[in-house]
XYZ file of C-alpha atoms in Angstrom:
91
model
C -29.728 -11.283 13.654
C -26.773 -9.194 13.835
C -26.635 -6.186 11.589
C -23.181 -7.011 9.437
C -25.122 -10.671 9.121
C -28.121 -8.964 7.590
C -25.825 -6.562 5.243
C -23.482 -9.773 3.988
C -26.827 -11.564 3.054
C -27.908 -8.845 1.251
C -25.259 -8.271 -0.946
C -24.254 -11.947 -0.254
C -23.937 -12.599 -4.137
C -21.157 -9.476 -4.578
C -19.332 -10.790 -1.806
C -19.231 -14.191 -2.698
C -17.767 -12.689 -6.694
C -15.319 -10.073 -4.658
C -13.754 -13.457 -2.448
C -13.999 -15.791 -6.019
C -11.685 -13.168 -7.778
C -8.791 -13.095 -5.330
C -8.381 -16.849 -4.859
C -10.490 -17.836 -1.877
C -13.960 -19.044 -1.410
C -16.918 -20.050 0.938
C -17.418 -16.695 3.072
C -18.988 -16.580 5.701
C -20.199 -14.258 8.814
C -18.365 -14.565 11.866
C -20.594 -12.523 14.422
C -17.974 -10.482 16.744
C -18.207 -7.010 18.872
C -14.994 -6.052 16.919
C -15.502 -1.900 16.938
C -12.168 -2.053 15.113
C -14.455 -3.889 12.139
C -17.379 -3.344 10.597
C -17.698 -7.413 9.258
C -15.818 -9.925 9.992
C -15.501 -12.692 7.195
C -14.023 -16.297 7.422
C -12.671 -17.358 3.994
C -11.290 -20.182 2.540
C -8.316 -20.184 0.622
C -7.855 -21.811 -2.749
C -4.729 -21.964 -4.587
C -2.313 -19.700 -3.259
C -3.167 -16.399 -2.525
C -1.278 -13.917 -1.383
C -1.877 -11.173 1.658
C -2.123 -8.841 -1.632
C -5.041 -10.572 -2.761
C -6.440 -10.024 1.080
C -5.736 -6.407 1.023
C -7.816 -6.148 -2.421
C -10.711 -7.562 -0.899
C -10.378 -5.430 2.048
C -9.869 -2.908 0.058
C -13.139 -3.374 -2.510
C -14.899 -3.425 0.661
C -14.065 -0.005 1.803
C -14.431 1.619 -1.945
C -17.746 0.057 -2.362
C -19.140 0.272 1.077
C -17.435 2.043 3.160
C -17.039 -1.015 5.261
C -14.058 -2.113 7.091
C -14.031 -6.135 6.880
C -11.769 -8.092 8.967
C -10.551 -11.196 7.172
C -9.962 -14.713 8.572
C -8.794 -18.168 7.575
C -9.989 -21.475 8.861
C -6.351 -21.498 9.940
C -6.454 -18.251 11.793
C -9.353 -18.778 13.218
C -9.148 -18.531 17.048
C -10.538 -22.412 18.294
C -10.478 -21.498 21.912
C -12.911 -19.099 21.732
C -16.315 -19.711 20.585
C -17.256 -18.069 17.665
C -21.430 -17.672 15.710
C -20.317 -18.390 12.030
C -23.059 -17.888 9.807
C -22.719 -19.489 6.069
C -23.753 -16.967 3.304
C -26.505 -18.119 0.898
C -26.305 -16.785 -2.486
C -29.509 -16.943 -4.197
């Protein structure tokens, strides 16, 4: 199990409330050797957020962690490459 898999399921319920209050939903773990990032989270949108509402998840991330998330949509997401996307469970 990769290690930004094991941190998103442990704090997999403040995640989940960070995503809810900028307008998307369902994240989940996409596993990546991104050394630009240190998670990388697929999210769905709902409504219409903005890339503000992004850059204030992003940006909870680093003030509460210290972690540098990468954010993508289901529309973003790269389909040509193969990709481990693990769902979060929030218990």
């Amino acid at each position: 199990m990769s290690e930004s898999y094991e941190f998103a399921r442990e704090h997999a319920r403040e995640i989940a409330r960070i995503v809810q209050d900028h307008q998307f939903r369902s994240p989940a773990v996409i596993d990546e050797a991104d050394s630009d990032f240190d998670l990388t989270l697929l999210i769905t949108p709902v409504g219409e957020p903005t890339l503000f509402d992004m850059g204030a998840i992003m940006s909870e991330f680093e003030d509460r962690w210290n972690k540098k998330v990468q954010l993508v949509t289901p529309e973003t997401l790269d389909t040509d490459e193969p990709h481990t996307i693990r769902n979060l469970e929030i218990v």
